Amino acid sequence: MARDFIPKIATGNDLLEGDVVYFTESGDWTRDHGDAAVAGTEEQAQALLSRASGFPQQVVGVYLAEARIVNGRPAPVHFREVFRTRGPSNYPHHGRQARA
Amino acid sequence: MYDYTDFDAAFVRNRVAEFRDQVARRLDGSLTEDEFKPLRLMNGLYLQLHAYMLRVAIPYGTLNARKMRQLAHIADTWDKGYGHFTTRQNIQFNWPKLRDVPDILDALADVGLHAIQTSGNCIRNVTADHFAGAAADEIEDPRPTAELIRQWSTDHPEFAYLPRKFKVAVTGSPNDRAVTKAHDIGLRMLRDETGAPGYEVIVGGGLGRTPMIGKVVRDFLPKADLLPYLEAILRVYNLSGRRDNKYKARIKILVHETGLEEIRDLIEAEFQRTRAELPPVDPALLSSIEAAFAPPALARRPVPDLSRADAGLRSFIDTNVMAHRDPDHAIVSVSMKPVGGTPGDATSDQMRALADIAERYSHDELRISHEQNVILPHVHRADLPAVYDALRAAGLATANIGLVSDIIACPGMDYCALATARSIPIAQQIGTTFADLDAQADIGPLKIKISGCINACGHHHVGHIGVLGLDRAGVENYQITLGGDGTETATLGERTGPGFAYDEIVPAITRLIETYLRLREDRSETFLQAYRRLGMAPFKDALYAQERRADAA
């Protein structure tokens, strides 16, 4: 039996700053994981990856990451992606968590 | 302190200018990321989890105050006010912006530092004993050898695209503080029966996915033959090392698959050819390098009796102060592992404090150790109280060198794109659990080393207790190895069994230490000695007995 498809988002790193960014439905890049566009099927995921890969002067290392939907917004599944949303655990004042 | 020649300085400046142009072309779209990535890696610039990371070489771990202050300036100007000292005597900046990196490299060049060959499949920063030139047990200072290798290997056209990265370490002492047996090439300085200096040459060591202890390929290599012999080893590796599989591309795999005798024959045959072609090192050049590492003129002053000093200073002296070749002097190891801190991290203020202390009390010399600590190599014993006070004021007087909280930890998944689990929080928790220095002293010498992935940057295979963080079905999981040793008696640790969850690993390590304390013969028997006497069984019981009882119930 085929496994249920796990929703995906497209993510990468900003070319200039190096920090983590997510591709949105409107075709922009955001620093907020919750604003990422979500692909609900494999076809949608490949299309999302294709669109997100079209910004080589803005974002590098684009890939698909698993997400789950919480209150209608995507949340990371794998612990690596959780860490990417907040920053290093040894310095709570560094990375995105500093703005929390 | 070896200073750049005009040639070195011009070479580094040219590389910075070249990279500045490459960054500009990346930013204007002339270069794609695929084209740019190998160029930035050649200049030590990685893209990590949250940001770029710049790895700066500290050749043979040696710094002076001016260089250390410049690192502090870079940390303040282009980063977040700190730097991270690594297990390969480098410093890494975790938050540079791409557009700033050429300026950072220029600032490094201002003081004779650079990031060349800190990445890529080339001969990396040559490392050496961090007590070089000071240790009481030293046969000869290994740094002139390391500097000679740096000059030979920098931009060596034949060895710029090896099958994989290539690491060389040199020790000048019989007590190996450079982990020479876990390097692609390890050089141990010794003298033959006539007193002539030379090297024992060890090849094919390395940690990572397939850990191996290096094998002696030459019992004694005369000093004059060093470069042709290295060239022969590299040539054999470059021609015969595997390129079809990056995990099998290291020289350790070539040595293992070819066999020591055959690889020795290949190297010796190539050596005979190379020696006939490669001109000998210019004696004047060699003399100038050796002169640059001449020992400082040590002052003759009375040595006070510090046995009645306050408890903090006495504890610091007992733990962090090592024998110098001059009995009136001492080597001070500064722990970069405060309780709850990140192993190897120094703030810019701490870097400046270390620079001030080195300038005033250690003949303007500092070393970075592979254990992620900072060394003040030439401190007069009369100055130990003042050095201790200055270190304490900078938050750098933790008296835990060689003890349970003096942990090597790679950056792990808090920073590294390759990591599969975090390392730093585990080290922090162990440090906090065993914060009491008296308890640490009671436990005695114990090396815990933590890696956040199979690449083993945290040297976990040679930790008395090694911890390897892995991803098990999307959850952080930590395997334990026991009995590793990175010294002249190097051995690889043995895996205990199944791994532990993130919140189970520190209690598991606590159980190991409690077991050691219960079973040791007396306080003089170290953890490693007890493990070698007792074997794995009692420690395995301590780790897994609870699970076995639960299974039986």
mmCIF file of C-alpha atoms in Angstrom, chain A residues 13-20 56-57 60 78-80 83-84 86-91 94-95, chain B residues 26-27 29 47 49-52 82 97-99 342 345 414-415 417 420 422 425 471 474-476:
data_model
loop_
_atom_site.group_PDB
_atom_site.id
_atom_site.type_symbol
_atom_site.label_atom_id
_atom_site.label_comp_id
_atom_site.label_asym_id
_atom_site.label_seq_id
_atom_site.Cartn_x
_atom_site.Cartn_y
_atom_site.Cartn_z
ATOM 1 C CA ASN A 13 19.191 29.835 2.213
ATOM 2 C CA ASP A 14 19.359 33.496 1.267
ATOM 3 C CA LEU A 15 22.327 34.116 -1.031
ATOM 4 C CA LEU A 16 23.520 37.296 0.669
ATOM 5 C CA GLU A 17 22.677 36.673 4.320
ATOM 6 C CA GLY A 18 22.819 32.886 4.340
ATOM 7 C CA ASP A 19 19.767 32.621 6.546
ATOM 8 C CA VAL A 20 16.838 30.240 6.165
ATOM 9 C CA PRO A 56 19.339 31.614 -8.246
ATOM 10 C CA GLN A 57 20.355 35.204 -7.511
ATOM 11 C CA VAL A 60 20.582 28.842 -2.877
ATOM 12 C CA HIS A 78 11.887 16.821 11.241
ATOM 13 C CA PHE A 79 13.929 18.169 14.143
ATOM 14 C CA ARG A 80 16.455 19.618 11.693
ATOM 15 C CA PHE A 83 16.116 23.988 14.467
ATOM 16 C CA ARG A 84 16.219 25.879 11.174
ATOM 17 C CA ARG A 86 14.716 29.134 15.374
ATOM 18 C CA GLY A 87 18.546 29.134 15.393
ATOM 19 C CA PRO A 88 21.256 27.511 17.490
ATOM 20 C CA SER A 89 20.272 26.092 20.867
ATOM 21 C CA ASN A 90 23.383 27.393 22.653
ATOM 22 C CA TYR A 91 22.676 31.078 21.977
ATOM 23 C CA HIS A 94 21.092 34.338 17.882
ATOM 24 C CA GLY A 95 19.057 33.348 14.876
ATOM 25 C CA ARG B 26 28.404 35.776 -8.105
ATOM 26 C CA LEU B 27 26.367 38.752 -6.926
ATOM 27 C CA GLY B 29 24.943 36.839 -11.815
ATOM 28 C CA LEU B 47 26.995 27.674 3.762
ATOM 29 C CA LEU B 49 22.407 25.592 8.645
ATOM 30 C CA HIS B 50 21.561 29.182 9.620
ATOM 31 C CA ALA B 51 24.239 31.225 7.893
ATOM 32 C CA TYR B 52 27.591 31.216 6.134
ATOM 33 C CA TYR B 82 32.584 35.550 19.187
ATOM 34 C CA LYS B 97 27.528 37.811 5.273
ATOM 35 C CA LEU B 98 28.670 36.856 1.786
ATOM 36 C CA ARG B 99 29.352 40.439 0.741
ATOM 37 C CA THR B 342 29.969 26.014 24.305
ATOM 38 C CA ASP B 345 33.819 29.443 21.890
ATOM 39 C CA ASP B 414 23.230 23.742 15.961
ATOM 40 C CA TYR B 415 25.395 25.025 13.096
ATOM 41 C CA ALA B 417 24.777 21.408 7.577
ATOM 42 C CA THR B 420 22.578 14.639 12.071
ATOM 43 C CA ARG B 422 23.213 18.247 18.206
ATOM 44 C CA PRO B 425 23.732 20.897 24.314
ATOM 45 C CA ASP B 471 19.251 10.693 13.208
ATOM 46 C CA GLY B 474 13.666 11.698 12.565
ATOM 47 C CA VAL B 475 14.726 11.658 16.222
ATOM 48 C CA GLU B 476 18.120 12.529 17.726
#
